[in-house]
Short mmCIF file of C-alpha atoms in Angstrom, two decimals:
data_model
loop_
_atom_site.label_atom_id
_atom_site.label_comp_id
_atom_site.label_asym_id
_atom_site.label_seq_id
_atom_site.Cartn_x
_atom_site.Cartn_y
_atom_site.Cartn_z
CA MET B 1 -71.91 -61.80 78.49
CA PRO B 2 -68.30 -61.25 79.44
CA ASN B 3 -67.33 -61.00 82.54
CA LYS B 4 -66.89 -57.42 84.15
CA LYS B 5 -63.51 -56.42 85.10
CA ARG B 6 -62.94 -56.28 88.80
CA MET B 7 -60.90 -53.03 89.72
CA THR B 8 -58.42 -52.15 92.49
CA ALA B 9 -57.06 -48.73 93.71
CA PHE B 10 -54.63 -48.09 96.50
CA TYR B 11 -55.64 -45.71 99.39
CA CYS B 12 -53.93 -43.99 102.02
CA ARG B 13 -54.41 -44.97 105.59
CA GLU B 14 -53.77 -41.12 107.05
CA CYS B 15 -55.42 -38.97 104.27
CA GLY B 16 -58.13 -41.24 102.22
CA TYR B 17 -55.79 -40.20 98.77
CA GLU B 18 -56.53 -42.63 96.40
CA SER B 19 -54.28 -44.00 93.95
CA SER B 20 -54.44 -46.58 90.51
CA ARG B 21 -51.25 -47.96 91.80
CA TRP B 22 -48.88 -48.35 94.61
CA VAL B 23 -46.21 -45.86 96.17
CA GLY B 24 -44.11 -46.01 98.78
CA GLN B 25 -45.10 -42.39 100.03
CA CYS B 26 -48.31 -40.69 99.90
CA PRO B 27 -48.38 -37.76 97.17
CA ALA B 28 -50.88 -35.83 99.47
CA CYS B 29 -49.84 -36.44 103.28
CA HIS B 30 -46.33 -37.78 102.63
CA ALA B 31 -46.58 -40.53 104.87
CA TRP B 32 -44.48 -43.57 104.15
CA ASN B 33 -46.24 -46.93 103.83
CA THR B 34 -49.46 -46.10 104.04
CA MET B 35 -50.95 -47.15 100.84
CA VAL B 36 -53.38 -50.51 101.15
CA GLU B 37 -55.48 -52.32 98.13
CA ALA B 38 -59.27 -52.20 97.96
CA PRO B 39 -61.28 -53.45 95.34
CA VAL B 40 -63.42 -50.89 93.46
CA ARG B 41 -67.31 -52.16 92.76
CA GLU B 42 -70.09 -50.24 91.43
CA SER B 43 -73.57 -51.53 92.69
CA GLY B 44 -77.23 -50.63 92.53
CA GLY B 45 -77.45 -51.10 96.47
CA THR B 46 -79.32 -48.81 98.78
CA ALA B 47 -76.67 -46.89 100.08
CA ARG B 48 -74.62 -46.46 97.15
CA THR B 49 -77.79 -44.44 95.47
CA ILE B 50 -77.87 -42.56 98.85
CA ALA B 51 -74.38 -41.69 98.44
CA ARG B 52 -74.66 -40.41 94.90
CA GLY B 53 -77.72 -38.09 95.95
CA GLY B 54 -80.53 -40.82 94.26
CA THR B 55 -83.85 -41.76 96.11
CA ALA B 56 -83.44 -44.87 98.19
CA ARG B 57 -87.52 -45.37 98.74
CA ALA B 58 -90.22 -44.32 96.41
CA GLY B 59 -91.30 -40.75 96.97
CA ILE B 60 -88.32 -40.05 99.08
CA GLY B 61 -85.57 -37.74 97.28
CA LEU B 62 -83.21 -36.79 99.54
CA SER B 63 -81.53 -33.84 97.13
CA GLU B 64 -85.58 -32.36 97.07
CA GLY B 65 -85.31 -28.63 97.72
CA ARG B 66 -81.36 -28.37 97.87
CA THR B 67 -80.49 -27.65 94.16
CA ARG B 68 -80.33 -24.19 94.50
CA PRO B 69 -77.84 -21.93 96.31
CA VAL B 70 -79.61 -20.17 99.23
CA SER B 71 -78.91 -17.09 101.48
CA LEU B 72 -78.13 -17.55 105.27
CA SER B 73 -81.00 -15.51 105.99
CA GLU B 74 -83.24 -18.13 104.38
CA VAL B 75 -81.88 -20.87 106.45
CA ASP B 76 -84.02 -22.38 108.90
CA ASP B 77 -82.71 -21.74 112.33
CA ALA B 78 -84.44 -24.55 113.69
CA GLN B 79 -81.94 -26.63 112.34
CA SER B 80 -79.39 -24.93 114.47
CA GLU B 81 -80.94 -25.76 117.58
CA ARG B 82 -79.19 -28.07 120.67
CA TRP B 83 -80.54 -30.76 122.43
CA PRO B 84 -79.09 -31.09 126.32
CA SER B 85 -77.99 -34.79 126.75
CA GLY B 86 -78.56 -35.14 130.42
CA TYR B 87 -74.81 -34.70 131.40
CA GLY B 88 -73.44 -31.17 131.73
CA GLU B 89 -70.07 -32.71 131.64
CA LEU B 90 -70.38 -34.02 127.96
CA ASP B 91 -72.29 -30.75 126.47
CA ARG B 92 -69.17 -28.92 127.40
CA VAL B 93 -67.12 -30.58 125.19
CA LEU B 94 -69.79 -30.70 122.58
CA GLY B 95 -69.77 -26.93 122.83
CA GLY B 96 -73.40 -26.49 124.50
CA GLY B 97 -75.49 -29.70 123.48
CA ILE B 98 -76.15 -32.00 120.98
CA VAL B 99 -76.66 -30.24 117.19
CA ARG B 100 -79.08 -31.74 115.03
CA GLY B 101 -77.81 -32.87 111.62
CA ALA B 102 -74.36 -33.33 113.01
CA MET B 103 -72.15 -36.47 112.94
CA VAL B 104 -69.80 -37.34 116.19
CA LEU B 105 -67.11 -39.69 116.27
CA VAL B 106 -66.45 -41.32 119.61
CA GLY B 107 -62.97 -43.18 119.85
CA GLY B 108 -61.33 -45.06 122.78
CA ASP B 109 -59.66 -47.93 124.24
CA PRO B 110 -61.89 -51.39 124.63
CA GLY B 111 -63.33 -51.63 127.76
CA ILE B 112 -63.48 -47.77 128.27
CA GLY B 113 -67.03 -46.77 128.44
CA LYS B 114 -67.88 -45.86 125.00
CA SER B 115 -70.86 -48.04 124.66
CA THR B 116 -72.44 -47.13 128.37
CA LEU B 117 -71.59 -43.39 128.04
CA LEU B 118 -73.75 -43.05 124.92
CA LEU B 119 -76.59 -45.94 125.86
CA GLN B 120 -76.82 -43.54 128.72
CA VAL B 121 -76.96 -40.67 126.82
CA THR B 122 -79.78 -42.34 124.40
CA ARG B 123 -81.50 -43.44 127.36
CA ASN B 124 -81.60 -39.31 128.49
CA LEU B 125 -82.60 -38.25 125.09
CA ALA B 126 -85.38 -40.35 124.54
CA SER B 127 -86.86 -39.73 127.96
CA ALA B 128 -86.75 -36.16 126.83
CA GLY B 129 -89.20 -37.26 124.21
CA HIS B 130 -86.70 -38.08 121.11
CA SER B 131 -86.98 -40.34 119.05
CA VAL B 132 -83.57 -42.48 118.96
CA LEU B 133 -82.40 -45.66 117.50
CA TYR B 134 -79.31 -47.53 118.67
CA VAL B 135 -77.96 -49.54 116.11
CA SER B 136 -75.30 -52.46 117.24
CA GLY B 137 -72.99 -54.42 115.24
CA GLU B 138 -70.81 -55.88 118.12
CA GLU B 139 -73.55 -57.20 120.67
CA SER B 140 -76.94 -59.01 120.18
CA LEU B 141 -80.43 -57.30 121.49
CA GLN B 142 -79.79 -59.82 124.80
CA GLN B 143 -76.24 -58.54 125.19
CA ILE B 144 -77.60 -55.04 125.44
CA LYS B 145 -80.71 -55.51 127.62
CA LEU B 146 -78.05 -57.27 129.94
CA ARG B 147 -75.77 -53.81 129.82
CA ALA B 148 -78.85 -51.95 129.85
CA ARG B 149 -80.01 -53.12 133.17
CA ARG B 150 -76.93 -51.61 134.95
CA ILE B 151 -77.83 -48.30 134.01
CA GLY B 152 -81.51 -48.18 135.27
CA ASP B 153 -85.00 -47.93 133.28
CA VAL B 154 -84.61 -47.89 129.74
CA PRO B 155 -87.98 -45.76 127.98
CA GLU B 156 -90.02 -47.42 125.37
CA SER B 157 -89.12 -44.82 122.80
CA LEU B 158 -85.64 -45.92 122.71
CA LYS B 159 -85.26 -48.69 120.23
CA PHE B 160 -82.54 -51.17 119.22
CA LEU B 161 -81.26 -52.86 116.01
CA CYS B 162 -78.62 -55.27 115.74
CA GLU B 163 -77.40 -54.99 112.09
CA THR B 164 -74.36 -54.61 110.23
CA ASP B 165 -75.57 -54.15 106.73
CA LEU B 166 -75.66 -50.13 105.53
CA ASP B 167 -78.71 -51.13 103.12
CA THR B 168 -81.07 -52.20 105.56
CA ILE B 169 -79.81 -49.87 107.92
CA SER B 170 -80.44 -46.78 105.47
CA GLU B 171 -84.10 -48.08 104.30
CA ILE B 172 -84.91 -48.17 107.93
CA LEU B 173 -83.65 -44.50 109.06
CA LEU B 174 -85.53 -43.26 105.93
CA SER B 175 -88.60 -44.58 106.86
CA ASP B 176 -88.51 -44.25 110.91
CA ARG B 177 -86.80 -40.84 110.61
CA PRO B 178 -85.31 -40.80 114.39
CA GLU B 179 -83.94 -37.93 115.39
CA ILE B 180 -80.87 -39.30 117.01
CA CYS B 181 -79.02 -42.69 115.82
CA VAL B 182 -75.80 -44.71 117.46
CA ILE B 183 -73.85 -46.89 115.32
CA ASP B 184 -71.65 -48.93 116.98
CA SER B 185 -69.33 -49.39 115.59
CA ILE B 186 -68.35 -47.81 112.18
CA GLN B 187 -66.00 -50.53 111.56
CA THR B 188 -68.81 -53.50 111.74
CA MET B 189 -70.83 -51.95 109.51
CA TYR B 190 -70.98 -53.40 105.66
CA ASN B 191 -71.77 -51.78 102.61
CA SER B 192 -72.64 -53.88 99.54
CA SER B 193 -71.26 -51.90 97.24
CA VAL B 194 -67.75 -51.86 98.39
CA ASP B 195 -66.08 -55.42 97.76
CA SER B 196 -63.86 -55.53 100.73
CA ALA B 197 -64.56 -57.00 104.32
CA PRO B 198 -65.96 -54.78 106.98
CA GLY B 199 -63.39 -52.16 108.61
CA SER B 200 -61.42 -51.90 105.89
CA VAL B 201 -60.47 -48.41 104.48
CA SER B 202 -62.63 -48.57 101.90
CA GLN B 203 -65.68 -49.82 104.16
CA VAL B 204 -65.48 -47.14 106.71
CA ARG B 205 -65.04 -43.94 104.15
CA GLU B 206 -68.36 -45.56 101.94
CA THR B 207 -70.18 -46.38 104.79
CA THR B 208 -69.23 -42.97 106.54
CA GLY B 209 -70.01 -41.19 103.68
CA VAL B 210 -73.78 -42.16 103.26
CA LEU B 211 -74.34 -41.67 106.74
CA MET B 212 -73.35 -38.35 106.21
CA ARG B 213 -75.45 -37.72 103.46
CA LEU B 214 -78.45 -39.06 105.76
CA ALA B 215 -77.31 -36.50 108.32
CA LYS B 216 -77.28 -33.56 106.62
CA GLU B 217 -80.41 -34.25 104.16
CA GLN B 218 -82.65 -35.84 106.85
CA GLY B 219 -81.33 -33.84 110.13
CA ILE B 220 -80.38 -37.11 111.84
CA THR B 221 -77.78 -36.63 114.22
CA PHE B 222 -75.08 -39.49 114.64
CA PHE B 223 -72.74 -41.06 117.09
CA LEU B 224 -70.22 -43.46 115.52
CA ILE B 225 -68.26 -45.44 117.73
CA GLY B 226 -64.71 -45.71 116.66
CA HIS B 227 -62.16 -48.50 117.75
CA VAL B 228 -58.60 -47.19 117.90
CA THR B 229 -55.35 -48.60 117.26
CA LYS B 230 -52.45 -49.69 119.41
CA GLU B 231 -51.20 -45.75 118.83
CA GLY B 232 -54.59 -44.47 120.44
CA THR B 233 -56.03 -43.25 116.78
CA VAL B 234 -59.08 -44.08 115.41
CA ALA B 235 -58.87 -47.25 113.36
CA GLY B 236 -59.98 -47.07 109.21
CA PRO B 237 -58.41 -43.81 107.19
CA ARG B 238 -57.96 -40.57 108.58
CA VAL B 239 -60.14 -38.98 106.28
CA LEU B 240 -62.89 -40.40 108.52
CA GLU B 241 -61.83 -37.65 111.40
CA HIS B 242 -62.29 -35.25 108.31
CA MET B 243 -65.49 -35.72 107.20
CA VAL B 244 -67.33 -36.04 110.48
CA ASP B 245 -68.41 -33.04 112.56
CA THR B 246 -66.84 -33.63 116.18
CA VAL B 247 -64.41 -36.36 117.23
CA LEU B 248 -64.16 -37.12 120.98
CA TYR B 249 -61.57 -39.23 122.39
CA PHE B 250 -62.39 -41.25 125.72
CA GLU B 251 -59.35 -41.37 128.03
CA GLY B 252 -58.12 -43.15 131.36
CA ASP B 253 -56.85 -46.01 132.63
CA ARG B 254 -59.32 -48.77 132.26
CA TYR B 255 -58.65 -50.28 135.53
CA ALA B 256 -59.20 -47.05 137.37
CA SER B 257 -62.83 -45.22 137.77
CA TYR B 258 -62.52 -42.23 136.07
CA ARG B 259 -62.74 -41.14 132.53
CA ILE B 260 -61.81 -38.02 130.40
CA ILE B 261 -63.40 -37.29 127.48
CA ARG B 262 -61.62 -34.43 125.15
CA GLY B 263 -62.58 -33.24 122.29
CA VAL B 264 -60.04 -32.96 119.46
CA LYS B 265 -62.22 -31.32 116.57
CA ASN B 266 -65.71 -29.60 117.20
CA ARG B 267 -67.16 -27.89 114.40
CA PHE B 268 -69.36 -26.39 116.91
CA GLY B 269 -67.61 -25.42 119.51
CA SER B 270 -63.83 -25.28 121.15
CA THR B 271 -61.61 -28.11 120.50
CA ASN B 272 -59.70 -27.63 124.14
CA GLU B 273 -62.77 -28.32 126.43
CA ILE B 274 -62.57 -31.89 128.36
CA GLY B 275 -65.44 -33.88 130.80
CA VAL B 276 -64.89 -36.08 133.39
CA PHE B 277 -66.66 -38.86 134.55
CA GLU B 278 -66.15 -41.74 136.88
CA MET B 279 -67.35 -45.30 136.17
CA ARG B 280 -69.51 -46.95 138.80
CA GLY B 281 -71.28 -50.06 139.18
CA GLU B 282 -74.21 -48.00 137.48
CA GLY B 283 -72.70 -46.55 134.63
CA LEU B 284 -70.81 -43.36 134.21
CA GLN B 285 -71.47 -40.40 136.60
CA GLU B 286 -70.13 -37.17 135.66
CA VAL B 287 -67.82 -35.70 138.07
CA LYS B 288 -68.41 -31.67 138.55
CA ASN B 289 -65.24 -30.60 140.56
CA PRO B 290 -62.70 -33.01 139.24
CA SER B 291 -59.85 -31.28 141.12
CA GLU B 292 -61.14 -32.38 144.25
CA PHE B 293 -61.67 -35.82 142.58
CA MET B 294 -57.98 -35.74 141.19
CA LEU B 295 -56.89 -34.73 144.83
CA SER B 296 -58.61 -37.32 146.96
CA GLY B 297 -56.26 -39.16 149.06
CA ARG B 298 -53.39 -36.75 148.77
CA PRO B 299 -50.64 -37.35 151.57
CA GLU B 300 -49.83 -35.26 153.97
CA GLY B 301 -46.49 -33.78 155.15
CA ALA B 302 -45.19 -36.14 152.36
CA SER B 303 -41.56 -34.89 150.74
CA GLY B 304 -41.94 -34.73 146.92
CA SER B 305 -45.38 -33.79 146.39
CA VAL B 306 -46.62 -30.78 144.90
CA VAL B 307 -50.12 -29.38 143.91
CA SER B 308 -50.27 -27.57 140.63
CA CYS B 309 -53.11 -26.40 138.24
CA THR B 310 -53.25 -26.92 134.48
CA VAL B 311 -56.05 -25.32 132.37
CA ASP B 312 -58.16 -27.56 129.86
CA GLY B 313 -60.16 -25.05 127.08
CA THR B 314 -61.81 -22.87 129.95
CA ARG B 315 -61.63 -25.56 132.86
CA ALA B 316 -59.15 -25.25 135.55
CA MET B 317 -58.01 -28.71 137.49
CA LEU B 318 -55.95 -29.13 140.35
CA ILE B 319 -53.35 -32.07 140.04
CA GLU B 320 -50.78 -33.76 142.37
CA VAL B 321 -47.58 -33.74 141.34
CA GLN B 322 -45.47 -36.66 142.74
CA ALA B 323 -41.67 -37.25 142.18
CA LEU B 324 -39.16 -39.29 144.04
CA VAL B 325 -35.44 -39.14 143.82
CA CYS B 326 -32.99 -41.31 145.35
CA PRO B 327 -29.26 -42.12 144.37
CA THR B 328 -28.79 -44.71 141.44
CA ASN B 329 -26.87 -47.82 141.72
CA PHE B 330 -25.46 -47.59 138.02
CA GLY B 331 -23.36 -45.20 136.23
CA TYR B 332 -25.86 -44.15 134.10
CA PRO B 333 -29.30 -42.24 136.00
CA LYS B 334 -32.56 -43.77 135.47
CA ARG B 335 -35.40 -41.04 134.35
CA GLN B 336 -39.28 -41.96 134.39
CA ALA B 337 -42.16 -40.00 133.73
CA THR B 338 -45.69 -41.12 133.86
CA GLY B 339 -48.56 -38.65 132.75
CA THR B 340 -46.49 -36.23 131.16
CA ASP B 341 -43.93 -35.52 129.02
CA TYR B 342 -40.57 -37.53 129.49
CA ASN B 343 -38.42 -35.16 127.31
CA ARG B 344 -39.73 -32.46 129.41
CA VAL B 345 -38.59 -33.72 132.81
CA SER B 346 -35.14 -34.37 131.35
CA LEU B 347 -35.11 -30.76 130.54
CA LEU B 348 -36.28 -29.63 134.08
CA MET B 349 -33.94 -31.72 135.89
CA ALA B 350 -30.97 -30.30 133.44
CA VAL B 351 -32.16 -26.68 134.23
CA LEU B 352 -32.08 -27.83 138.04
CA GLU B 353 -28.27 -29.00 137.84
CA LYS B 354 -27.11 -26.30 136.03
CA ARG B 355 -29.02 -22.90 137.79
CA LEU B 356 -29.51 -24.54 141.23
CA GLY B 357 -26.03 -26.65 141.63
CA ILE B 358 -28.06 -29.81 142.33
CA PRO B 359 -26.16 -33.16 141.34
CA LEU B 360 -29.47 -35.37 139.94
CA SER B 361 -26.85 -36.92 137.51
CA SER B 362 -26.42 -39.42 139.78
CA TYR B 363 -29.62 -39.83 140.92
CA ASP B 364 -32.66 -41.57 139.62
CA ALA B 365 -35.81 -39.85 139.23
CA TYR B 366 -39.20 -40.94 138.95
CA VAL B 367 -42.36 -38.28 138.09
CA ASN B 368 -45.87 -38.79 138.01
CA LEU B 369 -49.04 -37.15 137.68
CA ALA B 370 -50.91 -38.54 140.29
CA GLY B 371 -54.81 -40.04 139.53
CA GLY B 372 -53.81 -41.83 136.10
CA ILE B 373 -54.46 -38.20 134.12
CA ARG B 374 -52.36 -37.23 131.11
CA GLN B 375 -51.17 -33.25 130.65
CA THR B 376 -48.39 -32.13 128.97
CA GLU B 377 -49.29 -28.06 129.56
CA PRO B 378 -45.90 -26.14 130.32
CA ALA B 379 -47.58 -24.44 133.03
CA LEU B 380 -46.80 -27.80 135.18
CA ASP B 381 -42.94 -26.64 135.16
CA LEU B 382 -42.96 -25.03 138.32
CA GLY B 383 -45.14 -27.89 139.43
CA ILE B 384 -42.46 -30.88 138.70
CA SER B 385 -39.39 -28.49 139.66
CA LEU B 386 -40.40 -28.01 142.98
CA ALA B 387 -41.70 -31.59 143.38
CA VAL B 388 -38.07 -33.46 142.51
CA LEU B 389 -36.25 -30.35 144.30
CA SER B 390 -38.63 -31.49 147.53
CA SER B 391 -37.74 -35.06 147.36
CA PHE B 392 -34.21 -34.73 146.83
CA ARG B 393 -34.07 -32.90 150.02
CA ASN B 394 -36.50 -34.94 151.63
CA ARG B 395 -38.05 -31.68 153.12
CA PRO B 396 -42.14 -31.73 152.36
CA ILE B 397 -43.77 -28.56 150.59
CA GLY B 398 -47.09 -27.00 152.46
CA ASP B 399 -50.01 -28.79 152.01
CA ARG B 400 -51.63 -25.58 150.98
CA THR B 401 -49.60 -24.52 148.45
CA VAL B 402 -50.26 -24.57 144.86
CA ALA B 403 -47.68 -23.69 142.41
CA PHE B 404 -47.89 -23.27 138.32
CA GLY B 405 -45.62 -21.56 136.13
CA GLU B 406 -43.62 -22.57 133.12
CA VAL B 407 -39.58 -22.81 133.18
CA GLY B 408 -37.34 -21.51 130.74
CA LEU B 409 -33.76 -23.10 130.14
CA SER B 410 -32.38 -20.24 131.65
CA GLY B 411 -34.25 -20.99 134.88
CA GLU B 412 -36.66 -18.10 134.82
CA VAL B 413 -40.18 -18.50 135.20
CA ARG B 414 -42.60 -17.28 132.45
CA MET B 415 -46.09 -15.92 132.29
CA VAL B 416 -48.79 -18.95 131.93
CA SER B 417 -52.11 -18.09 130.23
CA MET B 418 -55.44 -17.77 132.61
CA ALA B 419 -53.96 -17.62 135.86
CA ASP B 420 -56.51 -16.02 137.11
CA ILE B 421 -58.62 -19.16 136.68
CA ARG B 422 -56.17 -21.44 138.27
CA VAL B 423 -55.91 -19.24 141.55
CA GLN B 424 -59.37 -19.08 141.75
CA GLU B 425 -59.64 -22.78 141.37
CA ALA B 426 -57.08 -23.05 144.02
CA ALA B 427 -58.52 -20.67 146.47
CA LYS B 428 -62.14 -22.68 145.92
CA LEU B 429 -60.64 -26.06 147.47
CA GLY B 430 -59.08 -24.21 150.27
CA PHE B 431 -55.35 -23.28 149.03
CA THR B 432 -53.85 -20.74 151.34
CA THR B 433 -50.60 -19.83 149.43
CA CYS B 434 -50.27 -19.85 145.42
CA ILE B 435 -46.69 -19.56 143.93
CA LEU B 436 -46.99 -18.09 140.35
CA PRO B 437 -44.99 -15.97 137.95
CA ALA B 438 -44.16 -12.72 138.41
CA SER B 439 -45.33 -11.40 135.66
CA ASN B 440 -48.77 -12.43 135.78
CA LEU B 441 -49.44 -11.32 139.42
CA LYS B 442 -50.95 -7.73 137.90
CA GLY B 443 -53.72 -9.61 136.08
CA VAL B 444 -54.79 -11.77 138.80
CA LYS B 445 -57.46 -11.06 141.40
CA LYS B 446 -56.34 -11.85 144.93
CA PRO B 447 -58.50 -14.32 146.83
CA GLU B 448 -59.95 -13.70 150.55
CA GLY B 449 -57.49 -15.73 152.48
CA MET B 450 -54.70 -16.68 150.11
CA GLU B 451 -51.55 -15.22 149.75
CA LEU B 452 -49.96 -14.97 145.86
CA VAL B 453 -46.57 -15.13 145.96
CA GLY B 454 -44.68 -14.19 142.71
CA VAL B 455 -40.85 -15.45 141.66
CA ARG B 456 -39.25 -14.42 138.90
CA SER B 457 -36.55 -17.50 138.60
CA LEU B 458 -36.74 -21.00 139.53
CA LYS B 459 -33.62 -20.30 142.38
CA GLU B 460 -36.59 -17.89 143.94
CA ALA B 461 -38.98 -20.07 144.19
CA ALA B 462 -36.37 -23.01 145.72
CA ASP B 463 -35.83 -20.38 148.43
CA LEU B 464 -39.53 -19.93 149.64
CA THR B 465 -39.87 -23.73 149.91
CA GLN B 466 -36.67 -24.41 151.85
#
């Protein structure tokens, strides 16, 4: 019997484009040096059968009853119900809760708390009466039990499985029919029908395809934990993010206590919402008032410190902007920005020097968003500018003053969106003065006990803070 010829193909890591030969630039997404070689082999395993739409076990047909087009009036509304995760912050990011049959990809740095959060969520879901299966390809059952002791009691209805073979996992899912399944992590899963190592482009793509079909046909909700690259994106082909329904990223310094979970894709809700958590000894706890959390420990009467307000989705959050300006010892001044865009800070300093005549070209400047948070919204421009100005003059700005607005190259302060939400958030935390764009004054309801000061230019704002 002749040997079966082993076939190979080349796949783009960014978009998943397949080619029979290597090319330097992907014809689909035009990215350079992203084509990787992977073997292609046909097999009759369970996972391959499911991927082709066949039956994995006798009497179970994944395509049964789905072979004809239907109108929306024939679709069962029960399939679109949402389940609360037990954490309002996560439900906010998911668009109101967990959708049945959805695939959620959770990415983040090592040690950030991805597995801890999903272990807590599955505990809540199991306690609410849902059948849940937690599949781990990285930890043993003993290690999971040690980690689970931190978060409290785990109900008996939450089942655990340590397995990396996708055929075995698929058979268990088809026989037990859990409502929710966690895969920790997708890069450790192994599909026997693909002749390549776990975590490769082919393995990740084919494994996700099999799980996606199980999710849609069987109504199983999947949470996939994904490793990230040094650039901070989910490892593997970019097509992975296109295949799933929701992509969440865990952000924050692993050595700090806070964590931010951000939705970058969501077919069932907004992609601009964030949820804030705090890492404690007993696990992750949600922060329902992130503004107060971010401003805790703020110094009083210190120059170079200004409170500004940013909006993510529908949530306003107050952030302390810190700046330090000091004479340079070299001919080329140093600029450093932590938590915000370096180029934006350089632009604002050029505007300050040109429009206000401040000689910042002979001064080093350091800008930091306190708490380790990362934000690049233009509404922070006015807060950054006033913080730099306060440090240069060595004069503090009022502790109960908040400022926000976009600054243009002519020194004008431009309108920002959702100004009323920002003002109400500042008033809720006791701020008495708000410096905002004059063009936003008409659409803002003045809170009791707060003074609204509209400015048209950066010079007007600078004169107010002298």
